[in-house]
Amino acid sequence: MALILNLESSTEVCSVSLSKNGKMIDYLENEEGQNHARLLSVYAEDLLRRNQLDFSQLDAVAISKGPGSYTGLRIGVSLAKGICYANQIPLIAISSLQAMSHHVRTNLSAFNIQPSTDILFCPMIDARRMEVYCSLYNSSNKEVQAVSAQIIEDDSFQELLQKQAIVFFGNGAAKCKAKINHPQAIFLDDVKTSAQFMCSLSQKAYENNEFEDVAYFEPFYLKNFIAGIPKKNILKR
């Protein structure tokens, strides 16, 4: 029996869930923007408190490993490492994209999609302008195209769409609708990253002993962080 705290901080969504044996017990979530530094640790504490639990009772912590927001991922991983180190419990890393794909794949009827072994799932995370972080998963949620940063153009995915339907979703998918114009392209609205979607994946990883090194684990940024140049010279001599 595994009690796992799941943390999702790769996008604008700040989300924490508590799961037992792969089933979600409770969750807290905020979609209002980059509030991870202020809310993530508070949500974790509140979630355990209202379920009469303590950090010492956790069997593991699962973190969204990315890709996504550099700052959000750093905050999430730092909190997860702190909890794991203090309580001597394992750290689990879950792909933000795969978690979204798992959610859609296991709830096809809710999205009015007919099950098919040929269908592909393409979660997308906004990477600014017309670029997205994305990957492709099959009907078994196996990755068939590795995670990449892609600039979406008129011919994007066209070769694959000639052969099979692809479901696009995530906070990067909306801006791609006008570019990816094909009868077999299916776009879903309001599918965002969430700790709710991590529960069964983190349980499976726990059962398979798929743990990360708490000391050395780093998020999957995909692209290097580039700091902006300040518009004003704050330091004056």
PDB file of C-alpha atoms in Angstrom:
ATOM      1  CA  MET A   1       0.000   0.000   0.000  1.00  0.00           C
ATOM      2  CA  ALA A   2       1.599   3.248  -1.157  1.00  0.00           C
ATOM      3  CA  LEU A   3       0.641   6.738  -0.019  1.00  0.00           C
ATOM      4  CA  ILE A   4       2.112   9.203  -2.532  1.00  0.00           C
ATOM      5  CA  LEU A   5       2.138  12.993  -2.668  1.00  0.00           C
ATOM      6  CA  ASN A   6       2.053  14.197  -6.300  1.00  0.00           C
ATOM      7  CA  LEU A   7       3.319  17.672  -7.237  1.00  0.00           C
ATOM      8  CA  GLU A   8       2.720  19.341 -10.624  1.00  0.00           C
ATOM      9  CA  SER A   9       4.429  22.682 -11.305  1.00  0.00           C
ATOM     10  CA  SER A  10       5.554  22.543 -14.940  1.00  0.00           C
ATOM     11  CA  THR A  11       3.047  25.106 -16.285  1.00  0.00           C
ATOM     12  CA  GLU A  12       0.838  27.894 -14.953  1.00  0.00           C
ATOM     13  CA  VAL A  13      -1.129  25.281 -12.987  1.00  0.00           C
ATOM     14  CA  CYS A  14      -0.024  24.807  -9.381  1.00  0.00           C
ATOM     15  CA  SER A  15      -1.366  21.393  -8.381  1.00  0.00           C
ATOM     16  CA  VAL A  16      -0.930  18.882  -5.550  1.00  0.00           C
ATOM     17  CA  SER A  17      -2.696  15.544  -5.141  1.00  0.00           C
ATOM     18  CA  LEU A  18      -2.633  12.754  -2.608  1.00  0.00           C
ATOM     19  CA  SER A  19      -3.036   9.177  -3.806  1.00  0.00           C
ATOM     20  CA  LYS A  20      -3.258   5.776  -2.176  1.00  0.00           C
ATOM     21  CA  ASN A  21      -2.540   2.663  -4.244  1.00  0.00           C
ATOM     22  CA  GLY A  22      -2.905   4.705  -7.423  1.00  0.00           C
ATOM     23  CA  LYS A  23      -6.289   6.198  -6.530  1.00  0.00           C
ATOM     24  CA  MET A  24      -6.587   9.899  -5.800  1.00  0.00           C
ATOM     25  CA  ILE A  25      -7.754  10.739  -2.290  1.00  0.00           C
ATOM     26  CA  ASP A  26      -7.747  14.528  -2.509  1.00  0.00           C
ATOM     27  CA  TYR A  27      -6.192  17.439  -4.380  1.00  0.00           C
ATOM     28  CA  LEU A  28      -5.669  21.206  -4.370  1.00  0.00           C
ATOM     29  CA  GLU A  29      -5.125  23.258  -7.506  1.00  0.00           C
ATOM     30  CA  ASN A  30      -4.720  26.834  -8.714  1.00  0.00           C
ATOM     31  CA  GLU A  31      -4.749  27.919 -12.377  1.00  0.00           C
ATOM     32  CA  GLU A  32      -4.329  31.652 -11.933  1.00  0.00           C
ATOM     33  CA  GLY A  33      -0.688  31.895 -12.994  1.00  0.00           C
ATOM     34  CA  GLN A  34       2.800  31.499 -11.641  1.00  0.00           C
ATOM     35  CA  ASN A  35       1.959  31.113  -7.944  1.00  0.00           C
ATOM     36  CA  HIS A  36       4.086  28.043  -7.300  1.00  0.00           C
ATOM     37  CA  ALA A  37       6.538  29.693  -4.896  1.00  0.00           C
ATOM     38  CA  ARG A  38       3.656  30.955  -2.775  1.00  0.00           C
ATOM     39  CA  LEU A  39       1.233  28.042  -2.978  1.00  0.00           C
ATOM     40  CA  LEU A  40       2.909  24.702  -3.685  1.00  0.00           C
ATOM     41  CA  SER A  41       4.290  23.998  -0.207  1.00  0.00           C
ATOM     42  CA  VAL A  42       1.163  25.434   1.418  1.00  0.00           C
ATOM     43  CA  TYR A  43      -1.044  23.151  -0.661  1.00  0.00           C
ATOM     44  CA  ALA A  44       1.070  20.118   0.274  1.00  0.00           C
ATOM     45  CA  GLU A  45       0.775  20.895   3.992  1.00  0.00           C
ATOM     46  CA  ASP A  46      -2.945  21.715   3.801  1.00  0.00           C
ATOM     47  CA  LEU A  47      -3.709  18.572   1.821  1.00  0.00           C
ATOM     48  CA  LEU A  48      -2.085  16.309   4.388  1.00  0.00           C
ATOM     49  CA  ARG A  49      -3.562  18.206   7.317  1.00  0.00           C
ATOM     50  CA  ARG A  50      -7.141  18.004   6.106  1.00  0.00           C
ATOM     51  CA  ASN A  51      -6.721  14.257   5.575  1.00  0.00           C
ATOM     52  CA  GLN A  52      -5.286  13.799   9.095  1.00  0.00           C
ATOM     53  CA  LEU A  53      -1.897  12.789   7.723  1.00  0.00           C
ATOM     54  CA  ASP A  54       1.705  13.805   8.217  1.00  0.00           C
ATOM     55  CA  PHE A  55       4.687  13.934   5.849  1.00  0.00           C
ATOM     56  CA  SER A  56       6.272  11.081   7.806  1.00  0.00           C
ATOM     57  CA  GLN A  57       3.414   8.795   6.709  1.00  0.00           C
ATOM     58  CA  LEU A  58       4.157   9.227   2.993  1.00  0.00           C
ATOM     59  CA  ASP A  59       5.749   6.363   1.079  1.00  0.00           C
ATOM     60  CA  ALA A  60       7.027   8.567  -1.755  1.00  0.00           C
ATOM     61  CA  VAL A  61       6.772  11.956  -3.458  1.00  0.00           C
ATOM     62  CA  ALA A  62       6.158  12.200  -7.213  1.00  0.00           C
ATOM     63  CA  ILE A  63       7.137  15.321  -9.106  1.00  0.00           C
ATOM     64  CA  SER A  64       6.363  16.485 -12.632  1.00  0.00           C
ATOM     65  CA  LYS A  65       9.792  16.371 -14.270  1.00  0.00           C
ATOM     66  CA  GLY A  66       8.936  18.553 -17.249  1.00  0.00           C
ATOM     67  CA  PRO A  67       9.260  19.819 -19.833  1.00  0.00           C
ATOM     68  CA  GLY A  68       7.804  23.188 -18.965  1.00  0.00           C
ATOM     69  CA  SER A  69       8.479  26.355 -17.017  1.00  0.00           C
ATOM     70  CA  TYR A  70      12.061  26.567 -15.764  1.00  0.00           C
ATOM     71  CA  THR A  71      11.076  28.383 -12.575  1.00  0.00           C
ATOM     72  CA  GLY A  72       8.041  26.218 -11.881  1.00  0.00           C
ATOM     73  CA  LEU A  73      10.021  23.008 -12.300  1.00  0.00           C
ATOM     74  CA  ARG A  74      12.793  24.257 -10.009  1.00  0.00           C
ATOM     75  CA  ILE A  75      10.294  25.104  -7.283  1.00  0.00           C
ATOM     76  CA  GLY A  76       8.518  21.749  -7.548  1.00  0.00           C
ATOM     77  CA  VAL A  77      11.695  19.675  -7.570  1.00  0.00           C
ATOM     78  CA  SER A  78      13.183  21.613  -4.643  1.00  0.00           C
ATOM     79  CA  LEU A  79      10.079  20.989  -2.523  1.00  0.00           C
ATOM     80  CA  ALA A  80       9.914  17.315  -3.485  1.00  0.00           C
ATOM     81  CA  LYS A  81      13.587  16.779  -2.673  1.00  0.00           C
ATOM     82  CA  GLY A  82      13.191  18.490   0.696  1.00  0.00           C
ATOM     83  CA  ILE A  83      10.265  16.270   1.694  1.00  0.00           C
ATOM     84  CA  CYS A  84      12.018  13.111   0.490  1.00  0.00           C
ATOM     85  CA  TYR A  85      15.296  13.930   2.209  1.00  0.00           C
ATOM     86  CA  ALA A  86      13.674  14.892   5.513  1.00  0.00           C
ATOM     87  CA  ASN A  87      11.547  11.753   5.624  1.00  0.00           C
ATOM     88  CA  GLN A  88      13.949   9.323   3.921  1.00  0.00           C
ATOM     89  CA  ILE A  89      11.437   8.348   1.244  1.00  0.00           C
ATOM     90  CA  PRO A  90      11.934   7.847  -2.523  1.00  0.00           C
ATOM     91  CA  LEU A  91      11.493  10.447  -5.250  1.00  0.00           C
ATOM     92  CA  ILE A  92       9.494   9.632  -8.385  1.00  0.00           C
ATOM     93  CA  ALA A  93       9.601  11.696 -11.597  1.00  0.00           C
ATOM     94  CA  ILE A  94       6.648  11.732 -13.999  1.00  0.00           C
ATOM     95  CA  SER A  95       6.611  13.267 -17.480  1.00  0.00           C
ATOM     96  CA  SER A  96       4.187  16.185 -17.587  1.00  0.00           C
ATOM     97  CA  LEU A  97       3.258  15.262 -21.152  1.00  0.00           C
ATOM     98  CA  GLN A  98       2.733  11.573 -20.457  1.00  0.00           C
ATOM     99  CA  ALA A  99       0.483  12.356 -17.484  1.00  0.00           C
ATOM    100  CA  MET A 100      -1.772  14.480 -19.711  1.00  0.00           C
ATOM    101  CA  SER A 101      -1.792  11.771 -22.370  1.00  0.00           C
ATOM    102  CA  HIS A 102      -2.740   9.166 -19.781  1.00  0.00           C
ATOM    103  CA  HIS A 103      -5.670  11.303 -18.635  1.00  0.00           C
ATOM    104  CA  VAL A 104      -7.067  11.738 -22.145  1.00  0.00           C
ATOM    105  CA  ARG A 105      -6.455   8.114 -23.167  1.00  0.00           C
ATOM    106  CA  THR A 106      -8.315   6.753 -20.133  1.00  0.00           C
ATOM    107  CA  ASN A 107     -11.270   9.144 -20.544  1.00  0.00           C
ATOM    108  CA  LEU A 108     -12.003   8.929 -24.258  1.00  0.00           C
ATOM    109  CA  SER A 109     -15.778   8.724 -23.814  1.00  0.00           C
ATOM    110  CA  ALA A 110     -15.783  11.985 -21.830  1.00  0.00           C
ATOM    111  CA  PHE A 111     -14.119  13.668 -24.812  1.00  0.00           C
ATOM    112  CA  ASN A 112     -16.470  11.981 -27.335  1.00  0.00           C
ATOM    113  CA  ILE A 113     -13.619  10.078 -28.963  1.00  0.00           C
ATOM    114  CA  GLN A 114     -14.055   6.548 -30.256  1.00  0.00           C
ATOM    115  CA  PRO A 115     -11.389   4.124 -28.965  1.00  0.00           C
ATOM    116  CA  SER A 116      -8.928   2.978 -31.627  1.00  0.00           C
ATOM    117  CA  THR A 117      -5.542   1.284 -31.624  1.00  0.00           C
ATOM    118  CA  ASP A 118      -4.448   3.583 -34.451  1.00  0.00           C
ATOM    119  CA  ILE A 119      -5.054   6.880 -32.693  1.00  0.00           C
ATOM    120  CA  LEU A 120      -2.132   8.963 -31.433  1.00  0.00           C
ATOM    121  CA  PHE A 121      -2.108  11.418 -28.551  1.00  0.00           C
ATOM    122  CA  CYS A 122      -0.111  14.642 -28.742  1.00  0.00           C
ATOM    123  CA  PRO A 123       0.079  16.645 -25.493  1.00  0.00           C
ATOM    124  CA  MET A 124       1.475  20.141 -25.983  1.00  0.00           C
ATOM    125  CA  ILE A 125       2.931  22.600 -23.491  1.00  0.00           C
ATOM    126  CA  ASP A 126       3.253  26.223 -24.539  1.00  0.00           C
ATOM    127  CA  ALA A 127       6.870  27.274 -25.129  1.00  0.00           C
ATOM    128  CA  ARG A 128       6.097  30.835 -26.291  1.00  0.00           C
ATOM    129  CA  ARG A 129       5.366  32.212 -29.758  1.00  0.00           C
ATOM    130  CA  MET A 130       4.550  29.318 -32.132  1.00  0.00           C
ATOM    131  CA  GLU A 131       6.774  26.830 -30.328  1.00  0.00           C
ATOM    132  CA  VAL A 132       5.511  23.962 -28.175  1.00  0.00           C
ATOM    133  CA  TYR A 133       6.976  21.124 -26.142  1.00  0.00           C
ATOM    134  CA  CYS A 134       5.296  17.968 -27.369  1.00  0.00           C
ATOM    135  CA  SER A 135       5.560  14.220 -27.858  1.00  0.00           C
ATOM    136  CA  LEU A 136       3.418  11.450 -29.308  1.00  0.00           C
ATOM    137  CA  TYR A 137       1.899   8.503 -27.444  1.00  0.00           C
ATOM    138  CA  ASN A 138       0.008   5.488 -28.762  1.00  0.00           C
ATOM    139  CA  SER A 139      -3.179   3.908 -27.419  1.00  0.00           C
ATOM    140  CA  SER A 140      -1.143   2.133 -24.707  1.00  0.00           C
ATOM    141  CA  ASN A 141       0.412   5.438 -23.590  1.00  0.00           C
ATOM    142  CA  LYS A 142       3.801   4.350 -24.905  1.00  0.00           C
ATOM    143  CA  GLU A 143       5.970   7.134 -26.260  1.00  0.00           C
ATOM    144  CA  VAL A 144       6.342   6.753 -30.050  1.00  0.00           C
ATOM    145  CA  GLN A 145       7.946  10.128 -30.706  1.00  0.00           C
ATOM    146  CA  ALA A 146      10.379  11.604 -28.223  1.00  0.00           C
ATOM    147  CA  VAL A 147       9.740  14.884 -26.448  1.00  0.00           C
ATOM    148  CA  SER A 148      10.890  17.837 -28.532  1.00  0.00           C
ATOM    149  CA  ALA A 149      10.500  21.579 -28.900  1.00  0.00           C
ATOM    150  CA  GLN A 150       8.732  22.211 -32.191  1.00  0.00           C
ATOM    151  CA  ILE A 151       7.854  25.358 -34.066  1.00  0.00           C
ATOM    152  CA  ILE A 152       4.395  24.672 -35.459  1.00  0.00           C
ATOM    153  CA  GLU A 153       4.075  25.346 -39.169  1.00  0.00           C
ATOM    154  CA  ASP A 154       1.484  24.590 -41.856  1.00  0.00           C
ATOM    155  CA  ASP A 155       2.997  21.207 -42.646  1.00  0.00           C
ATOM    156  CA  SER A 156       3.512  20.066 -39.043  1.00  0.00           C
ATOM    157  CA  PHE A 157       2.269  16.485 -38.432  1.00  0.00           C
ATOM    158  CA  GLN A 158       0.789  16.319 -41.940  1.00  0.00           C
ATOM    159  CA  GLU A 159       2.596  13.114 -42.898  1.00  0.00           C
ATOM    160  CA  LEU A 160       1.336  11.300 -39.796  1.00  0.00           C
ATOM    161  CA  LEU A 161      -2.171  12.712 -40.166  1.00  0.00           C
ATOM    162  CA  GLN A 162      -2.447  11.114 -43.607  1.00  0.00           C
ATOM    163  CA  LYS A 163      -2.213   7.725 -41.866  1.00  0.00           C
ATOM    164  CA  GLN A 164      -4.039   8.146 -38.551  1.00  0.00           C
ATOM    165  CA  ALA A 165      -5.949  10.478 -36.288  1.00  0.00           C
ATOM    166  CA  ILE A 166      -4.017  12.565 -33.767  1.00  0.00           C
ATOM    167  CA  VAL A 167      -5.551  14.137 -30.659  1.00  0.00           C
ATOM    168  CA  PHE A 168      -3.948  17.457 -29.700  1.00  0.00           C
ATOM    169  CA  PHE A 169      -4.375  18.959 -26.234  1.00  0.00           C
ATOM    170  CA  GLY A 170      -2.632  20.946 -23.527  1.00  0.00           C
ATOM    171  CA  ASN A 171      -2.034  24.672 -23.066  1.00  0.00           C
ATOM    172  CA  GLY A 172       0.028  24.776 -26.255  1.00  0.00           C
ATOM    173  CA  ALA A 173      -2.557  23.165 -28.528  1.00  0.00           C
ATOM    174  CA  ALA A 174      -4.994  26.068 -28.942  1.00  0.00           C
ATOM    175  CA  LYS A 175      -2.552  28.228 -30.884  1.00  0.00           C
ATOM    176  CA  CYS A 176      -1.880  25.330 -33.273  1.00  0.00           C
ATOM    177  CA  LYS A 177      -5.450  24.907 -34.535  1.00  0.00           C
ATOM    178  CA  ALA A 178      -5.059  27.382 -37.387  1.00  0.00           C
ATOM    179  CA  LYS A 179      -1.797  25.779 -38.512  1.00  0.00           C
ATOM    180  CA  ILE A 180      -2.637  22.075 -38.207  1.00  0.00           C
ATOM    181  CA  ASN A 181      -5.592  21.883 -40.546  1.00  0.00           C
ATOM    182  CA  HIS A 182      -6.544  18.290 -41.309  1.00  0.00           C
ATOM    183  CA  PRO A 183      -9.743  16.169 -40.962  1.00  0.00           C
ATOM    184  CA  GLN A 184      -7.904  13.693 -38.734  1.00  0.00           C
ATOM    185  CA  ALA A 185      -6.620  16.366 -36.343  1.00  0.00           C
ATOM    186  CA  ILE A 186      -8.715  16.413 -33.163  1.00  0.00           C
ATOM    187  CA  PHE A 187      -8.295  19.320 -30.737  1.00  0.00           C
ATOM    188  CA  LEU A 188      -9.452  19.166 -27.116  1.00  0.00           C
ATOM    189  CA  ASP A 189     -10.056  22.270 -25.036  1.00  0.00           C
ATOM    190  CA  ASP A 190      -9.294  22.784 -21.337  1.00  0.00           C
ATOM    191  CA  VAL A 191      -6.873  19.889 -20.862  1.00  0.00           C
ATOM    192  CA  LYS A 192      -4.112  21.174 -18.618  1.00  0.00           C
ATOM    193  CA  THR A 193      -1.333  19.678 -16.559  1.00  0.00           C
ATOM    194  CA  SER A 194      -2.562  18.465 -13.173  1.00  0.00           C
ATOM    195  CA  ALA A 195      -1.373  16.388 -10.227  1.00  0.00           C
ATOM    196  CA  GLN A 196      -4.709  14.587 -10.575  1.00  0.00           C
ATOM    197  CA  PHE A 197      -3.359  12.822 -13.673  1.00  0.00           C
ATOM    198  CA  MET A 198      -0.181  11.574 -11.982  1.00  0.00           C
ATOM    199  CA  CYS A 199      -1.681   9.140  -9.454  1.00  0.00           C
ATOM    200  CA  SER A 200      -1.734   5.852 -11.358  1.00  0.00           C
ATOM    201  CA  LEU A 201       1.585   6.612 -13.081  1.00  0.00           C
ATOM    202  CA  SER A 202       3.348   7.350  -9.790  1.00  0.00           C
ATOM    203  CA  GLN A 203       1.908   4.164  -8.275  1.00  0.00           C
ATOM    204  CA  LYS A 204       3.229   2.109 -11.185  1.00  0.00           C
ATOM    205  CA  ALA A 205       6.658   3.704 -10.849  1.00  0.00           C
ATOM    206  CA  TYR A 206       6.623   2.976  -7.115  1.00  0.00           C
ATOM    207  CA  GLU A 207       5.784  -0.684  -7.685  1.00  0.00           C
ATOM    208  CA  ASN A 208       8.586  -0.961 -10.259  1.00  0.00           C
ATOM    209  CA  ASN A 209      11.119   0.788  -7.983  1.00  0.00           C
ATOM    210  CA  GLU A 210      11.604   3.517 -10.577  1.00  0.00           C
ATOM    211  CA  PHE A 211      13.106   6.074  -8.226  1.00  0.00           C
ATOM    212  CA  GLU A 212      15.347   9.095  -8.782  1.00  0.00           C
ATOM    213  CA  ASP A 213      18.505  10.066  -6.955  1.00  0.00           C
ATOM    214  CA  VAL A 214      17.312  12.689  -4.476  1.00  0.00           C
ATOM    215  CA  ALA A 215      20.688  14.421  -4.417  1.00  0.00           C
ATOM    216  CA  TYR A 216      21.346  14.630  -8.145  1.00  0.00           C
ATOM    217  CA  PHE A 217      17.979  14.601  -9.914  1.00  0.00           C
ATOM    218  CA  GLU A 218      17.359  17.567 -12.233  1.00  0.00           C
ATOM    219  CA  PRO A 219      14.139  18.478 -14.086  1.00  0.00           C
ATOM    220  CA  PHE A 220      13.869  17.853 -17.820  1.00  0.00           C
ATOM    221  CA  TYR A 221      14.030  21.454 -19.044  1.00  0.00           C
ATOM    222  CA  LEU A 222      14.487  20.467 -22.712  1.00  0.00           C
ATOM    223  CA  LYS A 223      15.879  23.944 -23.445  1.00  0.00           C
ATOM    224  CA  ASN A 224      18.477  25.941 -21.542  1.00  0.00           C
ATOM    225  CA  PHE A 225      17.227  28.783 -19.385  1.00  0.00           C
ATOM    226  CA  ILE A 226      17.980  32.199 -20.867  1.00  0.00           C
ATOM    227  CA  ALA A 227      17.674  35.110 -18.470  1.00  0.00           C
ATOM    228  CA  GLY A 228      16.130  38.286 -19.802  1.00  0.00           C
ATOM    229  CA  ILE A 229      18.099  41.523 -19.955  1.00  0.00           C
ATOM    230  CA  PRO A 230      16.771  44.098 -17.465  1.00  0.00           C
ATOM    231  CA  LYS A 231      15.212  47.107 -19.161  1.00  0.00           C
ATOM    232  CA  LYS A 232      16.473  49.446 -16.448  1.00  0.00           C
ATOM    233  CA  ASN A 233      19.798  49.629 -14.735  1.00  0.00           C
ATOM    234  CA  ILE A 234      18.713  49.049 -11.153  1.00  0.00           C
ATOM    235  CA  LEU A 235      22.227  49.312  -9.709  1.00  0.00           C
ATOM    236  CA  LYS A 236      23.428  52.886  -9.888  1.00  0.00           C
ATOM    237  CA  ARG A 237      26.858  54.049  -8.886  1.00  0.00           C
TER     238      ARG A 237
END
